[in-house]
Tab-separated table of C-alpha atoms in Angstrom:
chain	number	residue	atom	x	y	z
M	1	ASP	CA	22.062	-7.186	-25.141
M	2	ALA	CA	21.534	-8.730	-21.691
M	3	GLY	CA	17.961	-9.143	-20.595
M	4	VAL	CA	16.703	-9.013	-17.028
M	5	THR	CA	18.829	-11.204	-14.768
M	6	GLN	CA	17.873	-12.448	-11.330
M	7	SER	CA	19.799	-14.258	-8.605
M	8	PRO	CA	19.723	-16.736	-7.097
M	9	THR	CA	17.548	-19.024	-9.230
M	10	HIS	CA	16.443	-21.157	-6.283
M	11	LEU	CA	16.436	-20.583	-2.558
M	12	ILE	CA	15.259	-22.627	0.418
M	13	LYS	CA	14.584	-20.911	3.742
M	14	THR	CA	12.777	-21.734	6.963
M	15	ARG	CA	9.971	-19.840	8.638
M	16	GLY	CA	11.069	-16.682	10.426
M	17	GLN	CA	14.216	-16.195	8.371
M	18	GLN	CA	15.012	-13.248	6.145
M	19	VAL	CA	15.851	-13.346	2.428
M	20	THR	CA	17.323	-10.981	-0.166
M	21	LEU	CA	16.708	-11.421	-3.887
M	22	ARG	CA	18.588	-9.515	-6.575
M	23	CYS	CA	17.737	-8.152	-10.009
M	24	SER	CA	19.697	-6.477	-12.793
M	25	PRO	CA	17.440	-4.707	-15.308
M	26	LYS	CA	17.696	-4.995	-19.056
M	27	SER	CA	20.410	-2.756	-20.462
M	28	GLY	CA	19.094	0.799	-20.846
M	29	HIS	CA	16.153	0.345	-18.477
M	30	ASP	CA	15.775	2.496	-15.350
M	31	THR	CA	12.649	1.153	-13.644
M	32	VAL	CA	12.343	-2.121	-11.769
M	33	SER	CA	9.148	-3.801	-10.611
M	34	TRP	CA	8.825	-6.896	-8.435
M	35	TYR	CA	6.060	-9.474	-8.656
M	36	GLN	CA	5.141	-12.573	-6.649
M	37	GLN	CA	3.751	-15.560	-8.552
M	38	ALA	CA	2.222	-18.327	-6.455
M	39	LEU	CA	1.822	-21.763	-8.012
M	40	GLY	CA	-0.995	-21.784	-10.556
M	41	GLN	CA	-1.586	-18.047	-10.276
M	42	GLY	CA	-0.684	-14.971	-12.254
M	43	PRO	CA	2.025	-12.617	-10.975
M	44	GLN	CA	0.976	-10.098	-8.309
M	45	PHE	CA	2.587	-6.665	-8.162
M	46	ILE	CA	4.675	-6.043	-5.035
M	47	PHE	CA	6.291	-2.641	-5.717
M	48	GLN	CA	8.167	-0.546	-8.261
M	49	TYR	CA	11.406	1.412	-7.985
M	50	TYR	CA	12.477	4.388	-10.061
M	51	GLU	CA	15.221	6.896	-9.272
M	52	GLU	CA	16.090	4.827	-6.199
M	53	GLU	CA	12.669	5.409	-4.640
M	54	GLU	CA	9.625	3.196	-4.184
M	55	ARG	CA	7.029	4.713	-6.541
M	56	GLN	CA	4.112	2.306	-6.322
M	57	ARG	CA	3.211	-0.507	-3.967
M	58	GLY	CA	0.779	-3.375	-4.199
M	59	ASN	CA	-1.124	-5.027	-1.374
M	60	PHE	CA	1.858	-6.553	0.432
M	61	PRO	CA	2.842	-6.133	4.097
M	62	ASP	CA	5.816	-4.144	5.333
M	63	ARG	CA	7.784	-7.386	5.659
M	64	PHE	CA	8.427	-6.872	1.950
M	65	SER	CA	10.903	-4.084	1.301
M	66	GLY	CA	13.226	-3.138	-1.487
M	67	HIS	CA	16.028	-0.989	-2.697
M	68	GLN	CA	17.289	0.374	-6.000
M	69	PHE	CA	20.935	1.222	-6.546
M	70	PRO	CA	22.445	4.007	-8.705
M	71	ASN	CA	23.166	1.455	-11.459
M	72	TYR	CA	19.384	0.678	-11.523
M	73	SER	CA	19.779	-2.823	-10.079
M	74	SER	CA	17.420	-3.735	-7.277
M	75	GLU	CA	16.966	-5.950	-4.242
M	76	LEU	CA	13.826	-7.407	-2.716
M	77	ASN	CA	13.986	-8.192	1.005
M	78	VAL	CA	11.463	-10.294	2.870
M	79	ASN	CA	11.586	-10.534	6.675
M	80	ALA	CA	9.961	-13.029	9.049
M	81	LEU	CA	9.268	-15.513	6.273
M	82	LEU	CA	5.964	-17.367	6.285
M	83	LEU	CA	5.050	-20.607	4.547
M	84	GLY	CA	2.773	-18.557	2.295
M	85	ASP	CA	5.766	-16.624	0.955
M	86	SER	CA	6.758	-19.685	-1.075
M	87	ALA	CA	6.499	-18.517	-4.688
M	88	LEU	CA	8.347	-17.474	-7.823
M	89	TYR	CA	9.581	-13.891	-7.421
M	90	LEU	CA	9.822	-12.056	-10.706
M	91	CYS	CA	11.622	-8.860	-11.559
M	92	ALA	CA	10.555	-6.746	-14.531
M	93	SER	CA	12.276	-3.721	-15.998
M	94	SER	CA	11.226	-0.858	-18.251
M	95	LEU	CA	12.199	2.654	-19.296
M	96	GLN	CA	10.042	5.343	-17.693
M	97	ARG	CA	10.085	7.805	-20.552
M	98	GLN	CA	9.450	5.221	-23.277
M	99	LEU	CA	5.660	5.022	-23.318
M	100	ASN	CA	5.282	2.290	-25.922
M	101	GLN	CA	7.675	-0.301	-24.561
M	102	PRO	CA	6.174	-2.641	-21.954
M	103	GLN	CA	7.934	-4.422	-19.132
M	104	HIS	CA	10.389	-7.264	-19.678
M	105	PHE	CA	10.670	-10.052	-17.120
M	106	GLY	CA	13.502	-12.146	-15.787
M	107	ASP	CA	13.177	-15.876	-15.125
M	108	GLY	CA	12.626	-15.330	-11.427
M	109	THR	CA	13.863	-16.683	-8.127
M	110	ARG	CA	11.984	-19.692	-6.815
M	111	LEU	CA	11.703	-19.349	-3.038
M	112	SER	CA	10.670	-22.321	-0.926
M	113	ILE	CA	9.859	-21.916	2.757
M	114	LEU	CA	10.068	-25.008	4.975
G	1	GLN	CA	-14.505	-10.307	-7.864
G	2	LYS	CA	-11.028	-10.255	-9.376
G	3	GLU	CA	-10.076	-7.289	-11.555
G	4	VAL	CA	-9.029	-9.655	-14.348
G	5	GLU	CA	-10.664	-13.013	-15.018
G	6	GLN	CA	-9.040	-15.696	-17.153
G	7	ASP	CA	-10.069	-19.300	-17.699
G	8	PRO	CA	-7.225	-21.406	-16.244
G	9	GLY	CA	-7.802	-24.297	-18.649
G	10	PRO	CA	-6.040	-26.542	-19.370
G	11	LEU	CA	-6.802	-26.211	-23.063
G	12	SER	CA	-5.687	-29.119	-25.225
G	13	VAL	CA	-5.739	-28.804	-29.043
G	14	PRO	CA	-4.250	-30.678	-32.026
G	15	GLU	CA	-1.384	-29.209	-33.999
G	16	GLY	CA	-2.611	-26.780	-36.648
G	17	ALA	CA	-5.726	-25.724	-34.719
G	18	ILE	CA	-6.757	-22.127	-34.132
G	19	VAL	CA	-6.592	-21.271	-30.450
G	20	SER	CA	-8.653	-18.559	-28.777
G	21	LEU	CA	-7.624	-17.277	-25.355
G	22	ASN	CA	-9.697	-14.702	-23.503
G	23	CYS	CA	-9.750	-12.385	-20.511
G	24	THR	CA	-12.439	-10.167	-19.060
G	25	TYR	CA	-11.837	-7.251	-16.741
G	26	SER	CA	-13.825	-4.924	-14.526
G	27	ASN	CA	-11.632	-1.798	-14.287
G	28	SER	CA	-12.609	0.625	-17.051
G	29	ALA	CA	-9.384	2.596	-16.433
G	30	PHE	CA	-7.244	-0.109	-18.048
G	31	GLN	CA	-5.748	1.216	-21.273
G	32	TYR	CA	-2.720	-0.979	-21.948
G	33	PHE	CA	-3.211	-4.660	-22.689
G	34	MET	CA	-0.573	-7.332	-22.984
G	35	TRP	CA	-0.258	-11.039	-23.561
G	36	TYR	CA	2.677	-12.908	-22.085
G	37	ARG	CA	3.731	-16.513	-22.677
G	38	GLN	CA	5.324	-18.420	-19.816
G	39	TYR	CA	7.095	-21.724	-20.238
G	40	SER	CA	7.626	-23.980	-17.248
G	41	ARG	CA	10.293	-22.647	-14.877
G	42	LYS	CA	10.733	-19.472	-16.935
G	43	GLY	CA	9.637	-15.864	-16.615
G	44	PRO	CA	6.808	-14.358	-18.691
G	45	GLU	CA	7.814	-13.460	-22.252
G	46	LEU	CA	5.976	-10.597	-23.956
G	47	LEU	CA	3.983	-11.737	-27.009
G	48	MET	CA	1.643	-8.907	-27.868
G	49	TYR	CA	1.032	-5.377	-26.646
G	50	THR	CA	-1.890	-3.137	-27.568
G	51	TYR	CA	-3.088	0.273	-26.465
G	52	SER	CA	-6.833	0.848	-26.143
G	53	SER	CA	-9.327	-0.888	-28.458
G	54	GLY	CA	-8.577	-2.576	-31.754
G	55	ASN	CA	-6.695	-5.442	-33.333
G	56	LYS	CA	-3.007	-6.145	-33.688
G	57	GLU	CA	-1.426	-8.934	-35.703
G	58	ASP	CA	2.080	-10.371	-35.468
G	59	GLY	CA	2.766	-13.500	-37.469
G	60	ARG	CA	0.500	-16.289	-36.204
G	61	PHE	CA	-0.734	-14.178	-33.290
G	62	THR	CA	-3.625	-11.696	-33.261
G	63	ALA	CA	-4.648	-9.665	-30.233
G	64	GLN	CA	-8.077	-8.039	-29.959
G	65	VAL	CA	-9.297	-5.508	-27.417
G	66	ASP	CA	-12.943	-4.572	-26.974
G	67	LYS	CA	-13.061	-1.901	-24.280
G	68	SER	CA	-16.839	-1.518	-24.522
G	69	SER	CA	-17.234	-5.145	-23.449
G	70	LYS	CA	-14.120	-5.166	-21.231
G	71	TYR	CA	-12.904	-8.218	-23.117
G	72	ILE	CA	-9.577	-9.081	-24.707
G	73	SER	CA	-8.565	-12.043	-26.834
G	74	LEU	CA	-5.467	-13.682	-28.243
G	75	PHE	CA	-5.765	-15.885	-31.320
G	76	ILE	CA	-3.050	-18.319	-32.336
G	77	ARG	CA	-3.246	-19.661	-35.879
G	78	ASP	CA	-1.632	-22.894	-37.052
G	79	SER	CA	-0.754	-23.828	-33.483
G	80	GLN	CA	2.464	-25.765	-32.920
G	81	PRO	CA	3.616	-28.060	-30.084
G	82	SER	CA	6.148	-25.349	-29.226
G	83	ASP	CA	3.184	-23.087	-28.373
G	84	SER	CA	2.458	-25.317	-25.362
G	85	ALA	CA	2.819	-22.956	-22.398
G	86	THR	CA	0.803	-20.836	-19.994
G	87	TYR	CA	-0.618	-17.644	-21.509
G	88	LEU	CA	-1.099	-14.664	-19.216
G	89	CYS	CA	-3.100	-11.570	-20.000
G	90	ALA	CA	-1.982	-8.376	-18.257
G	91	MET	CA	-3.298	-4.834	-18.076
G	92	SER	CA	-2.301	-1.453	-16.738
G	93	GLU	CA	-3.935	1.932	-16.293
G	94	VAL	CA	-2.101	5.127	-16.994
G	95	ARG	CA	1.029	3.943	-18.764
G	96	ASN	CA	2.616	0.681	-19.748
G	97	THR	CA	5.391	1.034	-17.183
G	98	ASP	CA	2.811	1.011	-14.417
G	99	LYS	CA	1.956	-1.970	-12.270
G	100	LEU	CA	0.499	-4.787	-14.282
G	101	ILE	CA	-2.622	-6.661	-13.225
G	102	PHE	CA	-2.469	-10.241	-14.451
G	103	GLY	CA	-5.020	-12.934	-15.075
G	104	THR	CA	-4.403	-16.355	-13.565
G	105	GLY	CA	-3.079	-17.699	-16.879
G	106	THR	CA	-4.437	-20.333	-19.284
G	107	ARG	CA	-2.417	-23.499	-19.716
G	108	LEU	CA	-2.309	-24.545	-23.381
G	109	GLN	CA	-1.171	-27.907	-24.686
G	110	VAL	CA	-0.783	-28.494	-28.431
G	111	PHE	CA	-0.374	-32.159	-29.275
G	112	PRO	CA	1.156	-33.471	-32.538
């Protein structure tokens, strides 16, 4: 049973560029959430996708956008990259109707901005 | 003030010790409480999950929630070097699939 998978594992970009990160949820899950984890901090919620729509959003600017595909996989896009966007980006998946099963995380994509 | 406060540590204990990790929170709407373990260069791994107040035990791990005090704890008995990791508390409001609010994480080192 495959868990949450994310690609790529590492990425180096320069300021002003754009980046796309990818996530495949755990088998059977239909909801994907994205989190940003800065060094030495806990993860911060970016947004959540369910039924191909953004359902909830955290306190992140519009430079952060996403998409969910019919197979429940998801992409996180970040435009006009800033040095402060350097972080570990985590994807978590869950099943909406299953109230007692919390979110499962992938190992993340480590994004470095030069 | 952050919604969730967690002592960042580091906490260093000898093998076999009992470890107590804690978080306090300010949002009384939190109902779902989780503890995740995160090894270096890995994603958070779910350890314990509780709904509302009470205790939950799983092997060497015990999670406690005191909603009246807005305080949650994770106890690790007979700690092992393999327990060395960062421990993150997380909470959510209406349902467990909602956005999680995390503490900053406590770094634990268990030495032989």
